[in-house]
């Protein structure tokens, strides 16, 4: 497939894109900084400018495509990961306005050009604890996609706005799949050795990430699974790996750490509290990078 990937030079994209290339996809990266990958062209694009987005979506993917006998076809899919990735990078008002406008422009251009598959990056933060002020509890476990999301911070609210934009356009443009990935804490390959010993030693430190994570390479695989799943319209998927970032069984830990939070169903022994069961069932996602394969027992 021909894939336009926004924000591909970032922490997640620089690992997700190589996975997509390994599956035979062609990728054009839209970003403000180049991706250090000789197989992917980066087109510098301001996604807050609707005209630039429409133009970029109809662009060549690299200089060699000028040798084709006809202009190249439209992309088959768009992956929108570009954004201010958290609070306190710029003032909240700028972050919110930019994130929402970028998402609107990307989805509008894709739908009006007839691109039938769009994936947008939502966030674990919509569950309301990651960027809460002070201490806060989740409403219930596991965190599933029908959870009553009530975040108090501007970043998470910008992501919920993106989900609503996606739902609106999917209703208007029948036959278009728009999937919002609520992406967990992204882990790059080198971060297992660097960070996981600290996570294991201090479990409370992982509460804001719901003791869950997504390997950046598996995030690419999840995108690939989404490309091959059609006819679902608008959907929200938690984008996480399968298991909790602890060696203790999930139910035992949650009952001890969050005794006042209801557990609403039976849990797999080591199921991530930010569960990916919906993605496994509907998209056929199977993780390749379980943290236990990279972190030795004490």
CSV table of C-alpha atoms in Angstrom, one decimal:
chain,number,residue,atom,x,y,z
A,1,UNK,CA,0.0,0.0,0.0
A,2,UNK,CA,0.9,3.6,-0.4
A,3,UNK,CA,1.0,5.2,3.0
A,4,UNK,CA,1.2,8.8,4.0
A,5,UNK,CA,2.6,8.9,7.6
A,6,UNK,CA,2.5,12.2,9.5
A,7,UNK,CA,5.0,12.8,12.3
A,8,UNK,CA,7.1,9.8,11.1
A,9,UNK,CA,10.3,11.4,12.4
A,10,UNK,CA,9.1,11.2,16.0
A,11,UNK,CA,9.7,8.6,18.7
A,12,UNK,CA,7.0,6.2,17.6
A,13,UNK,CA,7.2,6.9,13.8
A,14,UNK,CA,10.9,6.2,13.4
A,15,UNK,CA,10.3,2.6,14.5
A,16,UNK,CA,6.8,2.1,13.2
A,17,UNK,CA,7.8,3.1,9.6
A,18,UNK,CA,10.6,0.5,9.2
A,19,UNK,CA,8.0,-2.2,10.2
A,20,UNK,CA,5.7,-1.0,7.5
A,21,UNK,CA,8.5,-1.0,4.9
A,22,UNK,CA,9.3,-4.6,5.9
A,23,UNK,CA,5.7,-5.5,5.0
A,24,UNK,CA,6.1,-4.1,1.5
A,25,UNK,CA,4.4,-0.7,2.0
A,26,UNK,CA,5.6,2.5,0.5
A,27,UNK,CA,5.7,5.4,2.9
A,28,UNK,CA,5.9,9.2,2.5
A,29,UNK,CA,6.7,11.0,5.7
A,30,UNK,CA,5.1,14.4,6.4
A,31,UNK,CA,7.1,16.2,9.1
A,32,UNK,CA,9.0,19.4,9.9
A,33,UNK,CA,12.3,17.5,10.4
A,34,UNK,CA,13.7,14.7,8.2
A,35,UNK,CA,13.5,11.0,9.1
A,36,UNK,CA,16.9,9.4,9.3
A,37,UNK,CA,15.9,6.6,6.9
A,38,UNK,CA,17.2,6.4,3.3
A,39,UNK,CA,14.1,4.5,2.1
A,40,UNK,CA,11.6,7.2,3.1
A,41,UNK,CA,11.3,10.7,1.7
A,42,UNK,CA,10.3,13.5,4.2
A,43,UNK,CA,8.1,16.2,2.7
A,44,UNK,CA,8.3,19.2,5.0
A,45,UNK,CA,4.6,20.0,5.7
A,46,UNK,CA,2.7,22.4,8.0
A,47,UNK,CA,-0.3,20.3,8.9
A,48,UNK,CA,-2.1,23.3,10.4
A,49,UNK,CA,-2.4,24.6,6.8
A,50,UNK,CA,-5.2,22.8,5.0
A,51,UNK,CA,-3.9,23.6,1.6
A,52,UNK,CA,-0.5,22.1,2.3
A,53,UNK,CA,-2.2,18.9,3.6
A,54,UNK,CA,-4.3,18.5,0.5
A,55,UNK,CA,-1.3,19.1,-1.7
A,56,UNK,CA,1.0,16.7,0.3
A,57,UNK,CA,-1.6,13.9,0.0
A,58,UNK,CA,-1.5,14.2,-3.8
A,59,UNK,CA,2.3,14.4,-3.9
A,60,UNK,CA,4.9,12.1,-5.3
A,61,UNK,CA,6.5,9.9,-2.7
A,62,UNK,CA,10.1,10.6,-3.9
A,63,UNK,CA,12.0,12.0,-6.8
A,64,UNK,CA,12.1,8.7,-8.7
A,65,UNK,CA,8.4,8.8,-9.2
A,66,UNK,CA,8.8,11.5,-11.8
A,67,UNK,CA,10.0,8.7,-14.1
A,68,UNK,CA,6.7,7.0,-14.0
A,69,UNK,CA,4.6,7.2,-17.2
A,70,UNK,CA,1.7,8.7,-15.3
A,71,UNK,CA,1.3,10.7,-12.0
A,72,UNK,CA,1.3,8.3,-9.0
A,73,UNK,CA,-2.1,7.3,-7.5
A,74,UNK,CA,-3.5,8.6,-4.3
A,75,UNK,CA,-2.4,7.0,-1.0
A,76,UNK,CA,-4.2,4.0,0.1
A,77,UNK,CA,-4.1,5.0,3.8
A,78,UNK,CA,-3.0,7.8,6.1
A,79,UNK,CA,-1.4,7.4,9.5
A,80,UNK,CA,-1.6,10.7,11.5
A,81,UNK,CA,0.9,10.7,14.4
A,82,UNK,CA,2.1,14.3,14.2
A,83,UNK,CA,1.3,16.5,17.1
A,84,UNK,CA,2.7,18.2,20.1
A,85,UNK,CA,3.3,15.1,22.1
A,86,UNK,CA,2.4,16.3,25.6
A,87,UNK,CA,1.8,19.4,27.7
A,88,UNK,CA,4.5,22.0,28.4
A,89,UNK,CA,6.2,22.0,25.0
A,90,UNK,CA,4.4,25.2,24.1
A,91,UNK,CA,1.6,27.1,26.0
A,92,UNK,CA,-1.5,25.0,26.4
A,93,UNK,CA,-3.6,27.1,24.1
A,94,UNK,CA,-1.1,26.7,21.2
A,95,UNK,CA,-0.8,23.0,21.8
A,96,UNK,CA,-4.6,22.5,21.8
A,97,UNK,CA,-5.3,24.6,18.8
A,98,UNK,CA,-2.4,23.0,16.7
A,99,UNK,CA,-3.3,19.4,17.6
A,100,UNK,CA,-7.0,19.8,16.9
A,101,UNK,CA,-6.4,21.7,13.7
A,102,UNK,CA,-3.9,19.2,12.4
A,103,UNK,CA,-6.2,16.3,13.0
A,104,UNK,CA,-9.1,18.1,11.4
A,105,UNK,CA,-7.1,19.0,8.3
A,106,UNK,CA,-5.7,15.5,7.9
A,107,UNK,CA,-9.0,13.7,8.2
A,108,UNK,CA,-10.9,16.2,6.0
A,109,UNK,CA,-8.3,15.9,3.2
A,110,UNK,CA,-8.2,12.1,3.4
A,111,UNK,CA,-12.0,11.8,3.3
A,112,UNK,CA,-12.6,14.4,0.5
A,113,UNK,CA,-9.8,12.9,-1.6
A,114,UNK,CA,-11.4,9.4,-1.2
A,115,UNK,CA,-8.8,7.8,0.9
A,116,UNK,CA,-10.6,5.0,2.7
A,117,UNK,CA,-8.3,4.2,5.6
A,118,UNK,CA,-7.2,6.7,8.2
A,119,UNK,CA,-5.5,6.0,11.5
A,120,UNK,CA,-5.1,8.8,14.1
A,121,UNK,CA,-3.1,9.0,17.3
A,122,UNK,CA,-5.2,9.4,20.3
A,123,UNK,CA,-3.6,8.8,23.7
A,124,UNK,CA,-3.6,6.9,27.0
A,125,UNK,CA,-4.0,10.3,28.6
A,126,UNK,CA,-7.7,10.5,27.8
A,127,UNK,CA,-8.4,8.1,30.7
A,128,UNK,CA,-7.8,11.0,33.0
A,129,UNK,CA,-4.9,10.1,35.3
A,130,UNK,CA,-1.7,10.6,33.3
A,131,UNK,CA,-1.7,14.4,33.5
A,132,UNK,CA,-4.1,14.9,36.4
A,133,UNK,CA,-3.1,17.5,39.0
A,134,UNK,CA,-2.1,15.6,42.2
A,135,UNK,CA,-3.4,12.1,43.0
A,136,UNK,CA,-6.3,10.6,41.1
A,137,UNK,CA,-7.8,7.1,40.6
A,138,UNK,CA,-9.1,5.4,37.5
A,139,UNK,CA,-12.9,4.8,37.5
A,140,UNK,CA,-12.5,1.1,37.0
A,141,UNK,CA,-10.3,-1.6,35.6
A,142,UNK,CA,-9.5,-2.7,32.9
A,143,UNK,CA,-9.4,0.5,30.9
A,144,UNK,CA,-11.5,-0.3,27.9
A,145,UNK,CA,-12.6,1.8,24.9
A,146,UNK,CA,-16.1,2.5,26.3
A,147,UNK,CA,-14.6,4.1,29.4
A,148,UNK,CA,-16.1,7.4,30.5
A,149,UNK,CA,-13.1,9.6,29.6
A,150,UNK,CA,-13.0,12.8,31.7
A,151,UNK,CA,-9.4,14.2,31.5
A,152,UNK,CA,-8.7,17.6,33.0
A,153,UNK,CA,-5.6,18.6,31.0
A,154,UNK,CA,-5.5,20.3,27.6
A,155,UNK,CA,-3.4,17.7,25.8
A,156,UNK,CA,-5.8,14.8,26.6
A,157,UNK,CA,-8.7,17.0,25.7
A,158,UNK,CA,-7.2,17.8,22.3
A,159,UNK,CA,-7.0,14.0,21.7
A,160,UNK,CA,-10.6,13.5,22.6
A,161,UNK,CA,-11.5,16.3,20.2
A,162,UNK,CA,-9.6,14.4,17.5
A,163,UNK,CA,-11.7,11.3,18.2
A,164,UNK,CA,-14.9,13.2,17.9
A,165,UNK,CA,-13.7,14.7,14.5
A,166,UNK,CA,-12.9,11.2,13.3
A,167,UNK,CA,-16.3,9.9,14.3
A,168,UNK,CA,-18.0,12.8,12.6
A,169,UNK,CA,-16.2,12.3,9.3
A,170,UNK,CA,-16.6,8.5,9.3
A,171,UNK,CA,-20.4,9.1,9.6
A,172,UNK,CA,-20.4,11.6,6.8
A,173,UNK,CA,-18.1,9.6,4.5
A,174,UNK,CA,-19.7,6.1,4.5
A,175,UNK,CA,-17.3,3.3,3.7
A,176,UNK,CA,-14.3,5.1,5.2
A,177,UNK,CA,-12.5,3.5,8.2
A,178,UNK,CA,-11.1,5.9,10.7
A,179,UNK,CA,-9.4,4.3,13.7
A,180,UNK,CA,-8.3,6.2,16.7
A,181,UNK,CA,-5.4,4.5,18.5
A,182,UNK,CA,-5.2,5.4,22.2
A,183,UNK,CA,-1.5,4.9,22.3
A,184,UNK,CA,0.1,3.8,25.5
A,185,UNK,CA,3.6,4.8,26.8
A,186,UNK,CA,5.8,4.3,23.8
A,187,UNK,CA,8.9,2.2,24.4
A,188,UNK,CA,11.9,2.2,22.0
A,189,UNK,CA,14.1,-0.9,21.9
A,190,UNK,CA,16.9,0.6,23.9
A,191,UNK,CA,14.6,1.7,26.7
A,192,UNK,CA,13.9,-1.8,28.0
A,193,UNK,CA,17.4,-2.0,29.6
A,194,UNK,CA,17.4,1.7,30.5
A,195,UNK,CA,13.9,2.0,32.1
A,196,UNK,CA,12.3,-1.2,33.0
A,197,UNK,CA,14.4,-2.0,36.0
A,198,UNK,CA,13.3,1.3,37.5
A,199,UNK,CA,9.6,0.5,36.6
A,200,UNK,CA,9.9,-2.9,38.4
A,201,UNK,CA,11.5,-1.3,41.4
A,202,UNK,CA,9.0,1.4,41.8
A,203,UNK,CA,5.5,0.2,40.7
A,204,UNK,CA,3.6,3.4,41.8
A,205,UNK,CA,5.7,5.4,39.3
A,206,UNK,CA,3.8,3.7,36.5
A,207,UNK,CA,0.3,4.6,37.6
A,208,UNK,CA,0.0,7.5,35.3
A,209,UNK,CA,0.7,5.1,32.4
A,210,UNK,CA,-1.7,2.5,33.8
A,211,UNK,CA,1.2,0.0,34.2
A,212,UNK,CA,1.0,-0.5,30.4
A,213,UNK,CA,3.2,0.3,27.3
A,214,UNK,CA,3.4,-0.1,23.5
A,215,UNK,CA,6.6,-1.2,21.8
A,216,UNK,CA,7.2,1.3,19.0
A,217,UNK,CA,7.8,-1.5,16.5
A,218,UNK,CA,4.6,-3.3,17.6
A,219,UNK,CA,2.8,0.0,17.0
A,220,UNK,CA,3.9,-0.3,13.4
A,221,UNK,CA,2.5,-3.8,13.3
A,222,UNK,CA,-0.8,-2.6,14.7
A,223,UNK,CA,-1.0,-0.1,11.9
A,224,UNK,CA,-0.4,-2.9,9.4
A,225,UNK,CA,-3.2,-4.9,11.0
A,226,UNK,CA,-5.5,-2.0,10.7
A,227,UNK,CA,-4.7,-1.6,7.0
A,228,UNK,CA,-5.9,-5.2,6.4
A,229,UNK,CA,-9.1,-4.8,8.4
A,230,UNK,CA,-12.0,-3.2,6.5
A,231,UNK,CA,-15.6,-2.2,7.1
A,232,UNK,CA,-15.5,-1.1,10.7
A,233,UNK,CA,-16.1,2.6,10.2
A,234,UNK,CA,-15.1,4.7,13.2
A,235,UNK,CA,-13.4,2.7,16.0
A,236,UNK,CA,-11.3,3.4,19.0
A,237,UNK,CA,-8.5,1.0,19.9
A,238,UNK,CA,-6.2,0.9,22.9
A,239,UNK,CA,-2.7,0.6,21.3
A,240,UNK,CA,-0.7,-1.3,23.9
A,241,UNK,CA,1.1,-4.5,24.3
A,242,UNK,CA,-0.5,-7.5,26.0
A,243,UNK,CA,0.9,-7.4,29.5
A,244,UNK,CA,1.3,-5.3,32.7
A,245,UNK,CA,4.8,-3.8,33.3
A,246,UNK,CA,5.2,-5.8,36.5
A,247,UNK,CA,6.0,-9.4,37.3
A,248,UNK,CA,3.0,-9.6,39.7
A,249,UNK,CA,-0.3,-10.8,38.4
A,250,UNK,CA,-2.5,-8.0,37.3
A,251,UNK,CA,-5.6,-8.6,39.6
A,252,UNK,CA,-3.4,-9.2,42.6
A,253,UNK,CA,-1.5,-6.0,42.1
A,254,UNK,CA,-4.5,-3.8,41.3
A,255,UNK,CA,-6.4,-5.0,44.3
A,256,UNK,CA,-3.4,-4.0,46.5
A,257,UNK,CA,-2.5,-0.8,44.7
A,258,UNK,CA,-6.0,0.6,44.0
A,259,UNK,CA,-8.2,-1.1,46.5
A,260,UNK,CA,-11.1,1.3,45.9
A,261,UNK,CA,-11.2,0.8,42.1
A,262,UNK,CA,-13.7,-1.8,40.8
A,263,UNK,CA,-12.5,-4.6,38.6
A,264,UNK,CA,-15.3,-5.1,36.1
A,265,UNK,CA,-14.5,-8.5,34.6
A,266,UNK,CA,-12.1,-11.4,34.9
A,267,UNK,CA,-8.6,-10.4,33.8
A,268,UNK,CA,-5.9,-12.5,32.1
A,269,UNK,CA,-3.2,-13.3,34.5
A,270,UNK,CA,-0.8,-10.5,33.3
A,271,UNK,CA,-3.2,-8.5,31.2
A,272,UNK,CA,-2.3,-4.8,30.7
A,273,UNK,CA,-4.7,-2.6,32.7
A,274,UNK,CA,-4.9,-0.5,29.5
A,275,UNK,CA,-6.1,-3.6,27.7
A,276,UNK,CA,-5.6,-4.3,24.0
A,277,UNK,CA,-8.1,-7.1,23.8
A,278,UNK,CA,-10.3,-5.2,21.3
A,279,UNK,CA,-7.3,-4.8,18.9
A,280,UNK,CA,-6.4,-8.4,19.3
A,281,UNK,CA,-10.0,-9.5,18.5
A,282,UNK,CA,-11.0,-7.1,15.7
A,283,UNK,CA,-7.6,-6.3,14.1
A,284,UNK,CA,-5.9,-9.7,14.7
A,285,UNK,CA,-3.0,-8.0,16.4
A,286,UNK,CA,-0.4,-10.2,18.0
A,287,UNK,CA,2.5,-8.6,19.8
A,288,UNK,CA,6.1,-9.4,18.9
A,289,UNK,CA,7.9,-7.5,21.6
A,290,UNK,CA,7.0,-8.5,25.1
A,291,UNK,CA,9.1,-6.6,27.7
A,292,UNK,CA,9.9,-9.9,29.5
A,293,UNK,CA,12.0,-11.0,26.5
A,294,UNK,CA,14.3,-8.0,27.1
A,295,UNK,CA,14.5,-7.6,30.9
A,296,UNK,CA,16.2,-10.3,32.9
A,297,UNK,CA,14.9,-11.7,36.2
A,298,UNK,CA,16.6,-10.3,39.2
